[in-house]
Amino acid sequence: MKKLFLFAFSILIVCSFSGCKNHAANKLKRQMKPFAKSYLKTERIVGYDSLTIDCVDTITEMGYARLNVELLTQMEASYQQQYEQAVSEDKGQTLEYLSLYINEIGRTKADFEDLMENGDLKEDGILLYMVSGHYFKDNERVPFIFFVTADKRKIHTLDPFGDNLLYKDESTGK
């Protein structure tokens, strides 16, 4: 009887802890729903039937750098392909612009890679939340992803050339 009681008690404890985790995850998803509505509105997506937050992941400083390097790698490949096409079509003016874009992408990517290699980026803590979800419009499931700042105050646009969250303002320390 005592063993049965201990077994039942340990099952109850395990279930209650996993219930707390599910409660926290569900609460975070609920907190992100207004951001999702705002995100869809800024993307000019209206008239959807339903909206669901599928997952909220945390992004660390290192994860943020990796995301940007991946984005820049994809951009670089795309511009390189356009450059090669412009070479074959002998478009001089276009080649100049594409060359500038490719060089800027390379410099920005190198900056992120340097930050990753120098050991100053944290592998823990929350820099951003990455929110993935979907909406239904005309019986079609459409996925989306957006980012929310760690303080849960605003949507963050991932822009490796603009607002880099890894460079802190030295005058304010933020």
mmCIF file of C-alpha atoms in Angstrom:
data_model
loop_
_atom_site.group_PDB
_atom_site.id
_atom_site.type_symbol
_atom_site.label_atom_id
_atom_site.label_comp_id
_atom_site.label_asym_id
_atom_site.label_seq_id
_atom_site.Cartn_x
_atom_site.Cartn_y
_atom_site.Cartn_z
ATOM 1 C CA MET A 1 0.000 0.000 0.000
ATOM 2 C CA LYS A 2 2.809 2.366 0.918
ATOM 3 C CA LYS A 3 4.616 1.613 -2.402
ATOM 4 C CA LEU A 4 1.415 2.275 -4.321
ATOM 5 C CA PHE A 5 1.013 5.578 -2.497
ATOM 6 C CA LEU A 6 4.642 6.605 -3.261
ATOM 7 C CA PHE A 7 4.213 5.600 -6.906
ATOM 8 C CA ALA A 8 0.974 7.573 -7.228
ATOM 9 C CA PHE A 9 2.535 10.536 -5.440
ATOM 10 C CA SER A 10 5.584 10.558 -7.766
ATOM 11 C CA ILE A 11 3.293 10.338 -10.826
ATOM 12 C CA LEU A 12 1.294 13.266 -9.454
ATOM 13 C CA ILE A 13 4.459 15.340 -8.979
ATOM 14 C CA VAL A 14 5.718 14.571 -12.492
ATOM 15 C CA CYS A 15 2.342 15.441 -13.998
ATOM 16 C CA SER A 16 2.075 18.660 -12.032
ATOM 17 C CA PHE A 17 5.519 19.831 -13.183
ATOM 18 C CA SER A 18 4.784 19.030 -16.798
ATOM 19 C CA GLY A 19 1.440 20.760 -16.369
ATOM 20 C CA CYS A 20 3.248 23.875 -15.168
ATOM 21 C CA LYS A 21 5.487 23.774 -18.195
ATOM 22 C CA ASN A 22 2.486 23.408 -20.512
ATOM 23 C CA HIS A 23 0.736 26.220 -18.671
ATOM 24 C CA ALA A 24 3.761 28.507 -19.128
ATOM 25 C CA ALA A 25 4.051 27.609 -22.825
ATOM 26 C CA ASN A 26 0.333 28.196 -23.372
ATOM 27 C CA LYS A 27 0.518 31.514 -21.519
ATOM 28 C CA LEU A 28 3.412 32.610 -23.745
ATOM 29 C CA LYS A 29 1.449 31.615 -26.846
ATOM 30 C CA ARG A 30 -1.525 33.654 -25.611
ATOM 31 C CA GLN A 31 0.772 36.634 -25.016
ATOM 32 C CA MET A 32 2.033 36.377 -28.602
ATOM 33 C CA LYS A 33 -1.407 36.306 -30.230
ATOM 34 C CA PRO A 34 -1.867 40.117 -30.243
ATOM 35 C CA PHE A 35 1.609 40.423 -31.782
ATOM 36 C CA ALA A 36 0.588 37.906 -34.454
ATOM 37 C CA LYS A 37 -2.509 39.935 -35.283
ATOM 38 C CA SER A 38 -0.397 43.085 -35.466
ATOM 39 C CA TYR A 39 2.209 41.329 -37.626
ATOM 40 C CA LEU A 40 -0.436 40.109 -40.070
ATOM 41 C CA LYS A 41 -1.933 43.592 -40.190
ATOM 42 C CA THR A 42 1.450 45.151 -41.062
ATOM 43 C CA GLU A 43 1.848 42.512 -43.775
ATOM 44 C CA ARG A 44 -1.592 43.596 -45.061
ATOM 45 C CA ILE A 45 -3.105 40.195 -44.410
ATOM 46 C CA VAL A 46 -6.757 40.675 -43.487
ATOM 47 C CA GLY A 47 -9.889 38.613 -43.662
ATOM 48 C CA TYR A 48 -8.366 35.384 -42.395
ATOM 49 C CA ASP A 49 -10.651 32.813 -40.823
ATOM 50 C CA SER A 50 -8.517 31.785 -37.862
ATOM 51 C CA LEU A 51 -5.097 32.345 -36.361
ATOM 52 C CA THR A 52 -3.012 29.876 -34.370
ATOM 53 C CA ILE A 53 0.340 30.254 -32.630
ATOM 54 C CA ASP A 54 2.124 26.936 -33.138
ATOM 55 C CA CYS A 55 5.382 27.531 -31.302
ATOM 56 C CA VAL A 56 7.330 30.203 -29.453
ATOM 57 C CA ASP A 57 11.080 29.605 -29.444
ATOM 58 C CA THR A 58 13.700 31.623 -27.655
ATOM 59 C CA ILE A 59 16.616 33.079 -29.581
ATOM 60 C CA THR A 60 19.920 33.717 -27.799
ATOM 61 C CA GLU A 61 22.619 36.120 -28.956
ATOM 62 C CA MET A 62 24.432 33.236 -30.664
ATOM 63 C CA GLY A 63 21.197 32.032 -32.248
ATOM 64 C CA TYR A 64 20.508 35.552 -33.504
ATOM 65 C CA ALA A 65 23.948 35.693 -35.120
ATOM 66 C CA ARG A 66 23.386 32.279 -36.716
ATOM 67 C CA LEU A 67 19.996 33.374 -38.083
ATOM 68 C CA ASN A 68 21.556 36.447 -39.639
ATOM 69 C CA VAL A 69 24.459 34.478 -41.145
ATOM 70 C CA GLU A 70 21.963 32.033 -42.665
ATOM 71 C CA LEU A 71 19.858 34.876 -44.052
ATOM 72 C CA LEU A 72 22.945 36.580 -45.484
ATOM 73 C CA THR A 73 24.177 33.314 -47.021
ATOM 74 C CA GLN A 74 20.860 32.893 -48.818
ATOM 75 C CA MET A 75 20.918 36.514 -49.978
ATOM 76 C CA GLU A 76 24.498 36.133 -51.192
ATOM 77 C CA ALA A 77 23.619 33.042 -53.221
ATOM 78 C CA SER A 78 20.636 34.803 -54.774
ATOM 79 C CA TYR A 79 22.618 37.906 -55.726
ATOM 80 C CA GLN A 80 25.490 35.767 -57.009
ATOM 81 C CA GLN A 81 23.049 33.953 -59.291
ATOM 82 C CA GLN A 82 21.686 37.287 -60.534
ATOM 83 C CA TYR A 83 25.255 38.508 -61.066
ATOM 84 C CA GLU A 84 26.158 35.490 -63.173
ATOM 85 C CA GLN A 85 23.016 35.970 -65.247
ATOM 86 C CA ALA A 86 23.850 39.663 -65.738
ATOM 87 C CA VAL A 87 27.374 38.705 -66.864
ATOM 88 C CA SER A 88 25.966 36.355 -69.495
ATOM 89 C CA GLU A 89 23.564 39.079 -70.680
ATOM 90 C CA ASP A 90 26.312 41.760 -70.586
ATOM 91 C CA LYS A 91 24.432 44.203 -68.331
ATOM 92 C CA GLY A 92 27.211 46.535 -67.140
ATOM 93 C CA GLN A 93 25.185 48.857 -64.899
ATOM 94 C CA THR A 94 23.418 45.949 -63.229
ATOM 95 C CA LEU A 95 26.759 44.229 -62.634
ATOM 96 C CA GLU A 96 28.037 47.235 -60.702
ATOM 97 C CA TYR A 97 25.015 47.297 -58.378
ATOM 98 C CA LEU A 98 25.024 43.551 -57.858
ATOM 99 C CA SER A 99 28.741 43.619 -57.108
ATOM 100 C CA LEU A 100 28.159 46.308 -54.465
ATOM 101 C CA TYR A 101 25.340 44.257 -52.896
ATOM 102 C CA ILE A 102 27.439 41.085 -52.838
ATOM 103 C CA ASN A 103 30.371 42.932 -51.227
ATOM 104 C CA GLU A 104 28.125 44.500 -48.558
ATOM 105 C CA ILE A 105 26.570 41.137 -47.793
ATOM 106 C CA GLY A 106 30.042 39.615 -47.463
ATOM 107 C CA ARG A 107 31.207 42.349 -45.055
ATOM 108 C CA THR A 108 28.092 42.080 -42.920
ATOM 109 C CA LYS A 109 28.305 38.286 -42.855
ATOM 110 C CA ALA A 110 31.981 38.518 -41.820
ATOM 111 C CA ASP A 111 31.002 40.879 -38.962
ATOM 112 C CA PHE A 112 28.499 38.347 -37.620
ATOM 113 C CA GLU A 113 30.972 35.488 -38.021
ATOM 114 C CA ASP A 114 33.612 37.492 -36.121
ATOM 115 C CA LEU A 115 31.146 38.078 -33.296
ATOM 116 C CA MET A 116 30.381 34.358 -33.212
ATOM 117 C CA GLU A 117 34.047 33.368 -33.166
ATOM 118 C CA ASN A 118 35.302 35.865 -30.578
ATOM 119 C CA GLY A 119 33.302 34.254 -27.760
ATOM 120 C CA ASP A 120 31.397 37.347 -26.625
ATOM 121 C CA LEU A 121 27.956 36.061 -27.615
ATOM 122 C CA LYS A 122 25.809 34.358 -25.003
ATOM 123 C CA GLU A 123 24.452 30.877 -25.622
ATOM 124 C CA ASP A 124 21.795 31.321 -22.950
ATOM 125 C CA GLY A 125 19.260 33.953 -22.059
ATOM 126 C CA ILE A 126 16.626 35.427 -24.322
ATOM 127 C CA LEU A 127 17.376 38.041 -26.949
ATOM 128 C CA LEU A 128 14.213 37.460 -29.000
ATOM 129 C CA TYR A 129 11.202 35.230 -29.238
ATOM 130 C CA MET A 130 10.676 33.557 -32.600
ATOM 131 C CA VAL A 131 6.963 33.014 -33.064
ATOM 132 C CA SER A 132 5.674 30.593 -35.658
ATOM 133 C CA GLY A 133 2.056 30.069 -36.455
ATOM 134 C CA HIS A 134 -0.450 29.855 -39.219
ATOM 135 C CA TYR A 135 -3.712 31.314 -40.325
ATOM 136 C CA PHE A 136 -6.470 29.966 -42.509
ATOM 137 C CA LYS A 137 -7.828 31.997 -45.357
ATOM 138 C CA ASP A 138 -10.242 30.460 -47.860
ATOM 139 C CA ASN A 139 -9.531 26.995 -46.402
ATOM 140 C CA GLU A 140 -5.808 27.369 -47.102
ATOM 141 C CA ARG A 141 -3.304 27.005 -44.252
ATOM 142 C CA VAL A 142 -0.675 29.755 -44.493
ATOM 143 C CA PRO A 143 2.355 29.640 -42.152
ATOM 144 C CA PHE A 144 4.175 32.700 -40.812
ATOM 145 C CA ILE A 145 7.151 33.532 -38.599
ATOM 146 C CA PHE A 146 7.994 36.763 -36.816
ATOM 147 C CA PHE A 147 10.136 37.930 -33.911
ATOM 148 C CA VAL A 148 9.258 39.704 -30.656
ATOM 149 C CA THR A 149 11.722 41.478 -28.371
ATOM 150 C CA ALA A 150 12.629 39.786 -25.091
ATOM 151 C CA ASP A 151 10.692 42.387 -23.104
ATOM 152 C CA LYS A 152 7.581 41.464 -25.137
ATOM 153 C CA ARG A 153 6.989 45.071 -26.122
ATOM 154 C CA LYS A 154 7.408 45.082 -29.896
ATOM 155 C CA ILE A 155 7.870 43.073 -33.036
ATOM 156 C CA HIS A 156 11.458 42.932 -34.277
ATOM 157 C CA THR A 157 12.240 42.806 -37.973
ATOM 158 C CA LEU A 158 15.244 40.634 -38.723
ATOM 159 C CA ASP A 159 17.447 42.995 -40.752
ATOM 160 C CA PRO A 160 21.158 42.173 -40.787
ATOM 161 C CA PHE A 161 21.971 45.595 -42.268
ATOM 162 C CA GLY A 162 19.805 47.638 -39.946
ATOM 163 C CA ASP A 163 18.895 47.139 -36.309
ATOM 164 C CA ASN A 164 21.555 44.678 -35.148
ATOM 165 C CA LEU A 165 20.675 43.695 -31.590
ATOM 166 C CA LEU A 166 24.211 42.481 -30.901
ATOM 167 C CA TYR A 167 25.742 45.958 -31.092
ATOM 168 C CA LYS A 168 24.879 47.750 -27.919
ATOM 169 C CA ASP A 169 24.700 51.523 -27.798
ATOM 170 C CA GLU A 170 27.920 52.417 -26.017
ATOM 171 C CA SER A 171 26.570 55.724 -24.690
ATOM 172 C CA THR A 172 23.658 54.080 -22.876
ATOM 173 C CA GLY A 173 25.046 50.569 -22.380
ATOM 174 C CA LYS A 174 21.895 49.040 -23.865
#
